[in-house]
Amino acid sequence: MGATPSQTRLRVINLIPNATFLTLTLDNDAPVVTGLGFQQTTGYIQVTGGTREFKVSVDSNPTNIIDVSDTIIIGSDNTYVVSGPVEATNSVLLIDTQLFVPNGGTFDIRMLNVASGSVSVDLYLTPPGTDLTATGPTVAGVTFGNVSAFTAVTTGSYEIRATPSGTKEVIYDTGVISFGDKTFSGGDYLRHGQQQARRRRSAQHRQQRDRAGLSEPRSPSSSCSTRPRSAR
């Protein structure tokens, strides 16, 4: 059985390519996150739920580049994604709880398109080297600012490629990535000018695990988290 969160928690992903770091403040409290670099992800941080004012600034500049209100559901885990260049920054709050535990032998994947001005994007998970003309997308038609539903995929190693929707033109290729059993993964697609960045976040569901023991190891190019999910 997946555990239901007893705390209200938030993690933050920085996808602002032309700033050194960001700071996130909720309402007029002390900053929740400071010094978060590009393509970095925090661990889950306990926060107060309800309607909160999200204020984001960068590089110690006192001017907020984002100042919006959003609702954090009490007793939920959430991911706050900040993306795009400083002059046109966007943000989205994703709820991470109330997600089903994948069946044995599968993992779940979803995709968020945060590429400002991008076309709709298809995502392919295939055995390495598969000819895309011979297969359909795993996740199709994700437009800017939208996130797909989770899709179940058989556990294994895959090459992940993104294309403009309805085409086979590869605009990003991760190479081969291995996915564990009963994990969930989220992909954020970001493009700014000639720069393309694609982050993969994966998390392993472990049943009957104490929430206080959850850890979140990270590397510059990817992050990994573990959290409970609701049972099917």
Short mmCIF file of C-alpha atoms in Angstrom, two decimals:
data_model
loop_
_atom_site.label_atom_id
_atom_site.label_comp_id
_atom_site.label_asym_id
_atom_site.label_seq_id
_atom_site.Cartn_x
_atom_site.Cartn_y
_atom_site.Cartn_z
CA MET A 1 0.00 0.00 0.00
CA GLY A 2 1.22 3.49 -0.76
CA ALA A 3 1.33 5.94 2.12
CA THR A 4 -0.78 9.10 2.24
CA PRO A 5 1.35 12.17 3.12
CA SER A 6 0.79 13.58 6.62
CA GLN A 7 2.91 16.63 5.79
CA THR A 8 2.62 19.33 3.16
CA ARG A 9 5.82 19.41 1.12
CA LEU A 10 7.29 21.23 -1.85
CA ARG A 11 10.36 20.69 -4.02
CA VAL A 12 11.67 23.15 -6.60
CA ILE A 13 13.30 22.68 -10.02
CA ASN A 14 15.28 25.54 -11.59
CA LEU A 15 15.18 25.60 -15.42
CA ILE A 16 16.18 29.26 -15.90
CA PRO A 17 19.15 29.02 -18.29
CA ASN A 18 20.48 32.59 -18.05
CA ALA A 19 20.69 33.04 -14.28
CA THR A 20 23.21 31.61 -11.84
CA PHE A 21 20.70 30.72 -9.12
CA LEU A 22 17.18 31.42 -7.89
CA THR A 23 15.55 32.23 -4.59
CA LEU A 24 11.96 31.24 -3.75
CA THR A 25 9.91 32.99 -1.06
CA LEU A 26 6.37 32.09 -0.02
CA ASP A 27 4.33 35.12 1.06
CA ASN A 28 6.54 37.31 3.24
CA ASP A 29 8.24 34.47 5.07
CA ALA A 30 11.96 33.79 5.04
CA PRO A 31 13.10 32.27 1.72
CA VAL A 32 12.18 28.62 1.29
CA VAL A 33 14.95 28.02 -1.28
CA THR A 34 18.16 29.96 -1.88
CA GLY A 35 21.11 29.40 -4.22
CA LEU A 36 19.38 26.82 -6.43
CA GLY A 37 21.37 26.57 -9.67
CA PHE A 38 20.22 25.85 -13.21
CA GLN A 39 18.99 22.26 -13.68
CA GLN A 40 19.13 21.60 -9.93
CA THR A 41 16.30 20.15 -7.85
CA THR A 42 15.75 20.52 -4.12
CA GLY A 43 14.58 17.75 -1.85
CA TYR A 44 11.06 17.95 -0.48
CA ILE A 45 10.68 20.83 1.98
CA GLN A 46 7.90 21.02 4.55
CA VAL A 47 5.69 24.08 3.96
CA THR A 48 2.32 25.44 5.05
CA GLY A 49 -0.54 24.56 2.71
CA GLY A 50 -3.24 26.83 1.40
CA THR A 51 -3.14 29.75 -1.00
CA ARG A 52 0.43 31.04 -1.06
CA GLU A 53 2.21 33.83 -2.89
CA PHE A 54 5.16 32.40 -4.85
CA LYS A 55 7.93 34.98 -5.33
CA VAL A 56 11.01 34.09 -7.34
CA SER A 57 14.12 36.22 -7.74
CA VAL A 58 17.53 35.44 -9.26
CA ASP A 59 21.17 36.21 -8.55
CA SER A 60 20.47 38.23 -5.37
CA ASN A 61 18.41 40.77 -7.35
CA PRO A 62 15.61 42.12 -5.09
CA THR A 63 13.17 42.34 -8.02
CA ASN A 64 10.86 39.34 -8.35
CA ILE A 65 10.68 37.80 -11.82
CA ILE A 66 7.66 35.75 -10.67
CA ASP A 67 5.00 36.89 -8.21
CA VAL A 68 1.90 34.70 -8.42
CA SER A 69 -0.56 33.05 -6.06
CA ASP A 70 -1.21 29.32 -6.16
CA THR A 71 -2.81 26.75 -3.89
CA ILE A 72 -0.77 24.07 -2.15
CA ILE A 73 -3.13 21.29 -1.08
CA ILE A 74 -2.71 20.47 2.59
CA GLY A 75 -1.15 17.04 3.14
CA SER A 76 0.28 16.78 -0.39
CA ASP A 77 3.69 16.58 -2.06
CA ASN A 78 4.25 19.09 -4.88
CA THR A 79 6.87 20.08 -7.46
CA TYR A 80 7.31 23.73 -8.43
CA VAL A 81 9.03 24.14 -11.81
CA VAL A 82 10.49 27.52 -12.81
CA SER A 83 11.57 27.73 -16.45
CA GLY A 84 12.47 29.99 -19.34
CA PRO A 85 14.84 32.96 -19.58
CA VAL A 86 14.84 35.67 -16.91
CA GLU A 87 13.03 38.08 -19.23
CA ALA A 88 10.15 35.63 -19.83
CA THR A 89 10.04 33.22 -16.91
CA ASN A 90 7.18 30.76 -16.37
CA SER A 91 6.24 28.55 -13.46
CA VAL A 92 3.95 25.60 -12.83
CA LEU A 93 2.95 23.81 -9.63
CA LEU A 94 2.51 20.04 -10.04
CA ILE A 95 0.91 17.80 -7.44
CA ASP A 96 2.94 14.66 -6.83
CA THR A 97 0.71 12.76 -4.41
CA GLN A 98 -2.46 10.81 -5.14
CA LEU A 99 -0.55 9.00 -7.89
CA PHE A 100 -1.01 5.28 -8.39
CA VAL A 101 1.72 2.80 -7.59
CA PRO A 102 2.84 1.21 -10.89
CA ASN A 103 2.13 -2.47 -11.38
CA GLY A 104 5.02 -4.89 -10.93
CA GLY A 105 7.26 -5.05 -13.99
CA THR A 106 6.40 -1.49 -15.05
CA PHE A 107 7.30 2.12 -14.36
CA ASP A 108 5.30 5.29 -15.04
CA ILE A 109 6.49 8.31 -17.01
CA ARG A 110 5.03 11.77 -17.61
CA MET A 111 6.32 14.77 -19.57
CA LEU A 112 6.11 18.52 -18.91
CA ASN A 113 6.78 20.88 -21.84
CA VAL A 114 8.34 24.10 -20.54
CA ALA A 115 9.95 25.19 -23.83
CA SER A 116 8.57 28.68 -24.37
CA GLY A 117 7.46 29.13 -27.98
CA SER A 118 8.01 25.45 -28.72
CA VAL A 119 5.95 23.24 -30.94
CA SER A 120 3.96 20.38 -29.49
CA VAL A 121 6.33 17.55 -28.55
CA ASP A 122 6.14 13.74 -28.78
CA LEU A 123 8.24 11.50 -26.55
CA TYR A 124 9.53 8.08 -27.61
CA LEU A 125 10.83 5.41 -25.22
CA THR A 126 12.29 2.60 -27.29
CA PRO A 127 14.93 -0.12 -27.13
CA PRO A 128 18.26 1.51 -28.05
CA GLY A 129 18.64 2.23 -31.76
CA THR A 130 15.03 1.54 -32.72
CA ASP A 131 13.92 3.15 -36.01
CA LEU A 132 11.27 5.70 -35.00
CA THR A 133 9.50 5.33 -38.34
CA ALA A 134 8.50 1.84 -37.19
CA THR A 135 6.93 2.87 -33.87
CA GLY A 136 4.56 5.40 -32.33
CA PRO A 137 5.26 7.84 -29.49
CA THR A 138 5.00 6.77 -25.88
CA VAL A 139 3.68 10.22 -24.92
CA ALA A 140 2.15 12.33 -27.69
CA GLY A 141 1.24 15.97 -28.25
CA VAL A 142 2.48 17.73 -25.11
CA THR A 143 2.09 21.46 -25.74
CA PHE A 144 3.84 24.32 -23.96
CA GLY A 145 2.92 24.65 -20.29
CA ASN A 146 1.14 21.31 -20.16
CA VAL A 147 2.00 18.03 -18.51
CA SER A 148 0.97 14.61 -19.77
CA ALA A 149 -0.74 11.94 -17.74
CA PHE A 150 1.46 9.14 -16.45
CA THR A 151 1.98 6.32 -18.96
CA ALA A 152 2.93 2.80 -17.88
CA VAL A 153 5.99 1.29 -19.59
CA THR A 154 7.62 -2.11 -19.09
CA THR A 155 10.63 -1.93 -16.78
CA GLY A 156 13.97 -1.92 -18.62
CA SER A 157 16.54 0.22 -20.42
CA TYR A 158 15.37 2.71 -23.02
CA GLU A 159 16.57 5.40 -25.37
CA ILE A 160 14.40 8.49 -24.89
CA ARG A 161 13.91 10.77 -27.88
CA ALA A 162 11.77 13.89 -28.36
CA THR A 163 10.35 15.03 -31.70
CA PRO A 164 7.99 17.77 -32.86
CA SER A 165 4.54 16.20 -32.73
CA GLY A 166 3.63 14.14 -35.78
CA THR A 167 7.20 13.98 -37.08
CA LYS A 168 10.19 11.68 -36.67
CA GLU A 169 12.72 14.54 -36.48
CA VAL A 170 14.72 13.93 -33.31
CA ILE A 171 15.32 17.16 -31.39
CA TYR A 172 16.69 15.49 -28.27
CA ASP A 173 18.16 12.08 -27.50
CA THR A 174 19.05 11.00 -23.96
CA GLY A 175 20.99 7.92 -24.91
CA VAL A 176 20.26 4.77 -22.91
CA ILE A 177 18.64 5.12 -19.46
CA SER A 178 17.66 2.27 -17.13
CA PHE A 179 14.37 2.43 -15.21
CA GLY A 180 13.70 0.34 -12.11
CA ASP A 181 10.58 -1.59 -11.22
CA LYS A 182 7.64 0.43 -9.81
CA THR A 183 9.37 3.76 -10.36
CA PHE A 184 7.92 6.95 -11.75
CA SER A 185 9.75 9.46 -13.93
CA GLY A 186 9.04 12.96 -15.12
CA GLY A 187 10.68 14.67 -18.08
CA ASP A 188 10.94 18.42 -18.47
CA TYR A 189 11.67 19.66 -21.99
CA LEU A 190 13.39 23.07 -22.13
CA ARG A 191 14.69 24.96 -25.16
CA HIS A 192 16.17 28.47 -25.12
CA GLY A 193 17.72 29.84 -28.32
CA GLN A 194 20.16 27.23 -29.56
CA GLN A 195 20.35 25.61 -26.14
CA GLN A 196 18.40 22.47 -25.39
CA ALA A 197 18.21 20.85 -22.01
CA ARG A 198 16.25 17.85 -20.95
CA ARG A 199 16.02 16.84 -17.34
CA ARG A 200 15.00 13.45 -16.13
CA ARG A 201 13.69 12.94 -12.63
CA SER A 202 13.04 9.45 -11.40
CA ALA A 203 11.80 8.14 -8.09
CA GLN A 204 11.62 4.65 -6.61
CA HIS A 205 8.49 3.71 -4.69
CA ARG A 206 9.28 1.61 -1.62
CA GLN A 207 6.36 0.27 0.36
CA GLN A 208 6.06 0.86 4.12
CA ARG A 209 8.96 3.31 4.17
CA ASP A 210 9.15 5.99 6.86
CA ARG A 211 8.72 9.42 5.25
CA ALA A 212 11.31 10.90 7.56
CA GLY A 213 13.91 8.68 5.94
CA LEU A 214 13.33 9.80 2.37
CA SER A 215 16.44 11.00 0.58
CA GLU A 216 17.10 12.88 -2.63
CA PRO A 217 20.58 12.38 -4.12
CA ARG A 218 21.31 14.66 -7.06
CA SER A 219 23.84 15.20 -9.83
CA PRO A 220 24.21 18.22 -12.16
CA SER A 221 22.33 16.47 -14.96
CA SER A 222 19.70 14.47 -13.14
CA SER A 223 18.03 14.02 -9.79
CA CYS A 224 16.48 11.11 -7.99
CA SER A 225 13.86 11.20 -5.27
CA THR A 226 11.83 8.68 -3.37
CA ARG A 227 8.32 9.23 -2.04
CA PRO A 228 5.21 7.18 -1.31
CA ARG A 229 2.34 7.03 -3.76
CA SER A 230 -1.30 6.05 -3.34
CA ALA A 231 -2.19 2.43 -3.97
CA ARG A 232 -4.25 1.30 -6.95
#
